GROMACS .gro file of C-alpha atoms in nm:
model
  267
    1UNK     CA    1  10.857   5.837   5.189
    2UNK     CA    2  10.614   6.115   5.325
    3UNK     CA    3  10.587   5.935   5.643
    4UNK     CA    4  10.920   5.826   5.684
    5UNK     CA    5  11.002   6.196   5.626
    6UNK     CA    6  10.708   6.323   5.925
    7UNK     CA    7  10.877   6.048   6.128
    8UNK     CA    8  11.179   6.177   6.083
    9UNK     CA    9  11.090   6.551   6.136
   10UNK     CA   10  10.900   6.463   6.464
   11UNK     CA   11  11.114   6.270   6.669
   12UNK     CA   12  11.387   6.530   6.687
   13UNK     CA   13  11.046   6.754   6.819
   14UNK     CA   14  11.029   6.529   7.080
   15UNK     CA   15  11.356   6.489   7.209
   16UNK     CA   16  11.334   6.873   7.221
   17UNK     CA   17  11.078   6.873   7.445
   18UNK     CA   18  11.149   6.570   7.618
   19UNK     CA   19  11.422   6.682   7.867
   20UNK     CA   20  11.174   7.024   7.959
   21UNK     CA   21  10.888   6.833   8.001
   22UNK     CA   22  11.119   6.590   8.256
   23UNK     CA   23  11.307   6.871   8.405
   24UNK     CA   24  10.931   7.056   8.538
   25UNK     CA   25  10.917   6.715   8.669
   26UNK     CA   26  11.286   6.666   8.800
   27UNK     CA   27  11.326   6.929   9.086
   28UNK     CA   28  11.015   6.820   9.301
   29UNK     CA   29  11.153   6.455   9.238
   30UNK     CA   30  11.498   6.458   9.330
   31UNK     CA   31  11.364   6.724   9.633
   32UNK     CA   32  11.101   6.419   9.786
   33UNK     CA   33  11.421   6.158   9.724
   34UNK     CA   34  11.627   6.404   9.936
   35UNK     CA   35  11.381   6.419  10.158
   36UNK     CA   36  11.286   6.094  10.218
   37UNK     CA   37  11.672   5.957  10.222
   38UNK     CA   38  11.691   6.210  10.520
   39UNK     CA   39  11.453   6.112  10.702
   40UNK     CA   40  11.518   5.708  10.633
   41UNK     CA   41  11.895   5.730  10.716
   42UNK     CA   42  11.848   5.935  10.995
   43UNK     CA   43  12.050   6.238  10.951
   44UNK     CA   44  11.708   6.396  11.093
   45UNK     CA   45  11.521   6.319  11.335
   46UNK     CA   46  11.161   6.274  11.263
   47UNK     CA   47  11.110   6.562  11.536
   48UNK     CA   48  11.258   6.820  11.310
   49UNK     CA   49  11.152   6.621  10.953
   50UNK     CA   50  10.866   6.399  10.958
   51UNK     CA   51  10.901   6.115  10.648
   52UNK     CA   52  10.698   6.208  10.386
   53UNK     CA   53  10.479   5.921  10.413
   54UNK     CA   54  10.405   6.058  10.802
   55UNK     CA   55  10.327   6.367  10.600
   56UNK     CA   56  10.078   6.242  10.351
   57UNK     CA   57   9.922   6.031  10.622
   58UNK     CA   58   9.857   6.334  10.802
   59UNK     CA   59   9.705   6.503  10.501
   60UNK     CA   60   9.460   6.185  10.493
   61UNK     CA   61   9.355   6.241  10.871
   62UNK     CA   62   9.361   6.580  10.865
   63UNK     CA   63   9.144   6.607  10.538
   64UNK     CA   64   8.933   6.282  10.686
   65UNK     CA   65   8.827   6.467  11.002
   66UNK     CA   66   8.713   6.751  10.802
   67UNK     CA   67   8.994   7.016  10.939
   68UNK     CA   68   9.193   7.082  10.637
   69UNK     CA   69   8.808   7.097  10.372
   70UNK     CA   70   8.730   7.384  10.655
   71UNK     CA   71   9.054   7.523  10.692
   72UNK     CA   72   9.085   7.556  10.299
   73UNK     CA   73   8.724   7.659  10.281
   74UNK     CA   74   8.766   7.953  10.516
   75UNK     CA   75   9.120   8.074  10.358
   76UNK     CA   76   8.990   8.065  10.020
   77UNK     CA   77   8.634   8.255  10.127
   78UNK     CA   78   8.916   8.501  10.281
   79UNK     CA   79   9.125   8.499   9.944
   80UNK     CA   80   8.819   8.622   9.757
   81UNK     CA   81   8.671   8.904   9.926
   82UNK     CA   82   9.034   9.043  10.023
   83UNK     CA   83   9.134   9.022   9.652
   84UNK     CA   84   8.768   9.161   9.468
   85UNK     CA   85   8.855   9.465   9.667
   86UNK     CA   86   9.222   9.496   9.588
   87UNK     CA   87   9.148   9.443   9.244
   88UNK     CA   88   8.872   9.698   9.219
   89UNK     CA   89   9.078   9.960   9.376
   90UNK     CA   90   9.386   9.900   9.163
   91UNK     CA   91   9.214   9.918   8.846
   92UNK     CA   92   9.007  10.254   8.964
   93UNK     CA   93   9.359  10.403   9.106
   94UNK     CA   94   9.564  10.275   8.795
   95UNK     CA   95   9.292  10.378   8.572
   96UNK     CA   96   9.281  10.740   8.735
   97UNK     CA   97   9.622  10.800   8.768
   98UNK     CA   98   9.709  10.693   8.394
   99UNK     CA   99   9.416  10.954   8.259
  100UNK     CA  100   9.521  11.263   8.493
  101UNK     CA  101   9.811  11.421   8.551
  102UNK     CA  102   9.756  11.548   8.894
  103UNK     CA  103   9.582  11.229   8.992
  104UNK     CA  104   9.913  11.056   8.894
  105UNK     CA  105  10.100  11.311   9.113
  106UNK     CA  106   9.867  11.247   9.359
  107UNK     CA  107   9.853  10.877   9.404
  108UNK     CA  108  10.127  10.716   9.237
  109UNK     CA  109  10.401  10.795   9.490
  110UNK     CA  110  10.236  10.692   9.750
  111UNK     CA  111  10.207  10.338   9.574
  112UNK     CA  112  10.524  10.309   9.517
  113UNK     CA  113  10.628  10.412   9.836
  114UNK     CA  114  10.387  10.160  10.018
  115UNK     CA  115  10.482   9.882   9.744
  116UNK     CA  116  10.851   9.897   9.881
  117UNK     CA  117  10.686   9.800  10.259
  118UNK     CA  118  10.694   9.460  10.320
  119UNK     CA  119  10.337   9.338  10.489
  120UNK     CA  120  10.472   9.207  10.777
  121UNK     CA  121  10.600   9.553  10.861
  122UNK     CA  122  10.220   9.675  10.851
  123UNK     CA  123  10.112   9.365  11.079
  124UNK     CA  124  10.158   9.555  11.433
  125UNK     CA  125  10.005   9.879  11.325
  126UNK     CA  126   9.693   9.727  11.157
  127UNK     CA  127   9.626   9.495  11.477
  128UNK     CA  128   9.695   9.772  11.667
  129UNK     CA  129   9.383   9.933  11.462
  130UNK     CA  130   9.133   9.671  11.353
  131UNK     CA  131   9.228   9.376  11.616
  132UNK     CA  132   9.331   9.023  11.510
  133UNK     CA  133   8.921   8.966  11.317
  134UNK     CA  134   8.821   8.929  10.992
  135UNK     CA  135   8.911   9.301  10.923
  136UNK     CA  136   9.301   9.286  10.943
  137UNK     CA  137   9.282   8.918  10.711
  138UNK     CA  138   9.090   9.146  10.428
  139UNK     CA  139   9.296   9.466  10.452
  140UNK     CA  140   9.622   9.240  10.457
  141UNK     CA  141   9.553   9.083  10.132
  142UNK     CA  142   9.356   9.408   9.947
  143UNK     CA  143   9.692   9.595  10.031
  144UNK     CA  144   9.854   9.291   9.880
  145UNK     CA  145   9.666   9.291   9.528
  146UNK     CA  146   9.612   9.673   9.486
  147UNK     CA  147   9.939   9.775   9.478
  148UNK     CA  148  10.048   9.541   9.190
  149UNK     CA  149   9.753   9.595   9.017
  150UNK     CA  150   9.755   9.937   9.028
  151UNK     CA  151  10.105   9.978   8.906
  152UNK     CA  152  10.023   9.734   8.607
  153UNK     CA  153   9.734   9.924   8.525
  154UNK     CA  154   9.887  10.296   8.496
  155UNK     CA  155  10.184  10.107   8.308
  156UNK     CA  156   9.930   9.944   8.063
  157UNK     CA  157   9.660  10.267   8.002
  158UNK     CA  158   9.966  10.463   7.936
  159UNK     CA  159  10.145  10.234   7.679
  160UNK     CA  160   9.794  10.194   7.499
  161UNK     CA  161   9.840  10.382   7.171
  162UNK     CA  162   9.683  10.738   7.118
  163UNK     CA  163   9.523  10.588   6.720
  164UNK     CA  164   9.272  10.358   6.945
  165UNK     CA  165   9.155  10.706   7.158
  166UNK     CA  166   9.154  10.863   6.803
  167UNK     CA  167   8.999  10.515   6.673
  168UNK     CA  168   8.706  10.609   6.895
  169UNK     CA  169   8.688  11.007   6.854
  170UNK     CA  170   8.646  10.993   6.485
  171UNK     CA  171   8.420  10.748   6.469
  172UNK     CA  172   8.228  10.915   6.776
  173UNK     CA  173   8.177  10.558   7.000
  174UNK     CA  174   7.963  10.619   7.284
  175UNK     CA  175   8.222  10.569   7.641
  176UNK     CA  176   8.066  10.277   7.684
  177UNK     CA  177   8.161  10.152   7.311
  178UNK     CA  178   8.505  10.281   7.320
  179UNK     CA  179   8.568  10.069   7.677
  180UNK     CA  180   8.430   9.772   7.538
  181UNK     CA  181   8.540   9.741   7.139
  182UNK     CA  182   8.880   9.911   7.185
  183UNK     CA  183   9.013   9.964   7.526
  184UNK     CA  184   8.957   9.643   7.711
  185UNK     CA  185   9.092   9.425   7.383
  186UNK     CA  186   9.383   9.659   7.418
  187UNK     CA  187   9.428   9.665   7.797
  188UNK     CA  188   9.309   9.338   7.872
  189UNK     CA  189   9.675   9.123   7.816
  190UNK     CA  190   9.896   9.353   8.018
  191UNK     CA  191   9.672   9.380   8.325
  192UNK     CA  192   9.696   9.019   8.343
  193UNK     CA  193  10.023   9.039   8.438
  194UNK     CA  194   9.947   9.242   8.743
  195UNK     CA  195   9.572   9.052   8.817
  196UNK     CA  196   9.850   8.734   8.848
  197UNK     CA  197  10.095   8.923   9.039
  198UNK     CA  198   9.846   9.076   9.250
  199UNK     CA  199   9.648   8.717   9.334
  200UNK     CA  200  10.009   8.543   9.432
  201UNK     CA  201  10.082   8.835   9.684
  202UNK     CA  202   9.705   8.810   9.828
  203UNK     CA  203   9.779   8.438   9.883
  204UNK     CA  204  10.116   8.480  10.064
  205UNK     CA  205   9.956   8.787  10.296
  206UNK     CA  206   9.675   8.595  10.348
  207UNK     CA  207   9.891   8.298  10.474
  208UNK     CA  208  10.105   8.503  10.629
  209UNK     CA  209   9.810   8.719  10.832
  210UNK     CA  210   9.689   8.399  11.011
  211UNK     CA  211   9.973   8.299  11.116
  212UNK     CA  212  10.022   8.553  11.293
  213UNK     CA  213   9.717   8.646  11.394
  214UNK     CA  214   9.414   8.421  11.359
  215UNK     CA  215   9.218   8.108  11.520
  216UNK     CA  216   9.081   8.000  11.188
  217UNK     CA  217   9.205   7.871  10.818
  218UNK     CA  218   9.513   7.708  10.647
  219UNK     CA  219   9.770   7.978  10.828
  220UNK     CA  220   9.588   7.928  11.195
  221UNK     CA  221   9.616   7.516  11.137
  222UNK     CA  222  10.025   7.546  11.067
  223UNK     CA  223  10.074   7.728  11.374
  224UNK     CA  224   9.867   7.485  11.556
  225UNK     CA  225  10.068   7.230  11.454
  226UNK     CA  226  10.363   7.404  11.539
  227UNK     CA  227  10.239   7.499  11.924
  228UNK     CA  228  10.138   7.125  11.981
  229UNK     CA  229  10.529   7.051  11.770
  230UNK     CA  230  10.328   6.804  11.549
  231UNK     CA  231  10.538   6.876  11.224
  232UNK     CA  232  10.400   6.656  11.048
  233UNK     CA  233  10.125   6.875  11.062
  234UNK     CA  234  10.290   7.209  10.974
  235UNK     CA  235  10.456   7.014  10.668
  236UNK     CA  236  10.125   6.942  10.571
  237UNK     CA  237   9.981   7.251  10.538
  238UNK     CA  238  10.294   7.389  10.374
  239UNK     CA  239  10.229   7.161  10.069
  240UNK     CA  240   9.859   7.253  10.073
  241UNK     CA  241   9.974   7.615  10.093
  242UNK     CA  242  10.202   7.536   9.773
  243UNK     CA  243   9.960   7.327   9.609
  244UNK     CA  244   9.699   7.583   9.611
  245UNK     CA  245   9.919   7.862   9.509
  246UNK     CA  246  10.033   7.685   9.187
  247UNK     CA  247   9.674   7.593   9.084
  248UNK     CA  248   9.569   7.947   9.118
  249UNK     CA  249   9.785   8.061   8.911
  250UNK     CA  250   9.798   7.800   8.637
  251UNK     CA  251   9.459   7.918   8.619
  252UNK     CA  252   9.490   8.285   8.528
  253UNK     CA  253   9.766   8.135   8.301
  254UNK     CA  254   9.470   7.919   8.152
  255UNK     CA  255   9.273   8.214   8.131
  256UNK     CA  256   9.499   8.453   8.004
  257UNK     CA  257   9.597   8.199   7.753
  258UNK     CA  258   9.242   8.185   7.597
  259UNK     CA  259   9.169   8.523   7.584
  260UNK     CA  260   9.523   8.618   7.416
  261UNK     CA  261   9.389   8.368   7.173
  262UNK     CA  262   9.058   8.477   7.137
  263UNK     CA  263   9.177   8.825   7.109
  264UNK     CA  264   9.424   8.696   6.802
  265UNK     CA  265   9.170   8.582   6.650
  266UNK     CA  266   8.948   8.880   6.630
  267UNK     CA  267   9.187   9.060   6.480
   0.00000   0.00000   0.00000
């Protein structure tokens, strides 16, 4: 009776999750169907919308001749430096601003202001001042992360509740102490949110600096496959662009998912 009861208490589970577990599953599908019944019927040509076999066949040769590893390689090397340096600046500015007053008066508007400019209206002036080199790829994506970073981290020092600064006082914690027992438990969740925010926008300015203005990486091999109108090509890198995007941020998911639990657990 016990099991038929567990039986009967975990198949309705499963046809809960079921249909969201297809669904996550369902839009890419019935997207590649569409795609492919386009391109097999004919309704476009293969000039404007390769097959996706032609696609994943260029993938192969692309990734076979050692392009796309380097390509990758070089956006990602990019991707890393640009984004240590965002993310050190927008903790240091959040951090500042959310402890002074006039530092908040000082810094925070501009952040705002420059968080309502898109990137690509930057683009002219910062060739204009650094050239189309590795400087203008690294200031692209460090303006990219430090501006939701920084706005996460003023909104998450600020919310932090004044008993964990008292915590510390009456128990006189070396700074040090305090930062590592109570602040960063406390802090740590909510700047995730911007960290995540901040890595997606580094990845799209990244993408978006080389192809406008680069002869190397995943954003430099698109256009190149758009000036020699090899779609195929272009299509190619667009799903390496996606795919790469997705598993960088399942990742800080992944992370952020063990340390809210390892954090609920010290508690």
């Amino acid at each position: 009776m016990a099991t038929m009861a567990a039986r009967a208490e975990w198949k309705p589970g499963i046809a809960l999750r079921a249909p969201a577990w297809l669904a996550s599953f369902g839009g890419p599908a019935l997207l590649l169907l569409a795609w492919q019944l386009l391109a097999t019927t004919g309704a476009l040509p293969d000039t404007i919308l390769p097959a996706p076999l032609v696609v994943l066949q260029a993938l192969v040769d692309l990734w076979n001749s050692g392009e796309l590893p380097k390509a990758i390689g070089i956006s990602l090397a990019r991707l890393v430096q640009g984004y240590a340096i965002g993310a050190v600046l927008g903790l240091g500015l959040g951090g500042l601003a959310a402890v002074s007053r006039t530092a908040e008066q000082l810094i925070m508007p501009s952040v705002r202001a420059l968080a309502a400019v898109p990137l690509m209206a930057w683009l002219p002036l910062l060739i204009l001042l650094v050239g189309i080199g590795e400087p203008l790829k690294l200031l692209a994506i460090a303006k990219a992360a430090t501006l939701p970073i920084t706005l996460s981290t003023f909104s998450a020092v600020r919310a932090m509740p004044s008993a964990w600064r008292e915590v510390g006082a009456v128990l006189r914690l070396r700074p040090m102490t305090r930062l590592r027992r109570l602040f960063l438990p406390a802090l740590a969740l909510p700047l995730f949110t911007g960290m995540r925010q901040g890595l997606g926008n580094a990845w799209v300015a990244l993408v978006g600096a080389e192809l406008l203005a680069s002869t190397e990486g995943l954003g430099y091999l698109m256009n190149w496959g758009r000036v020699i109108f090899q779609l195929d090509v272009v299509l190619a890198g667009i799903l390496c662009v996606a795919a790469i995007g997705l598993l960088l941020d399942q990742g800080l998911r992944a992370t952020e998912a063990r340390l809210s639990r390892r954090l609920g657990g010290t508690r």
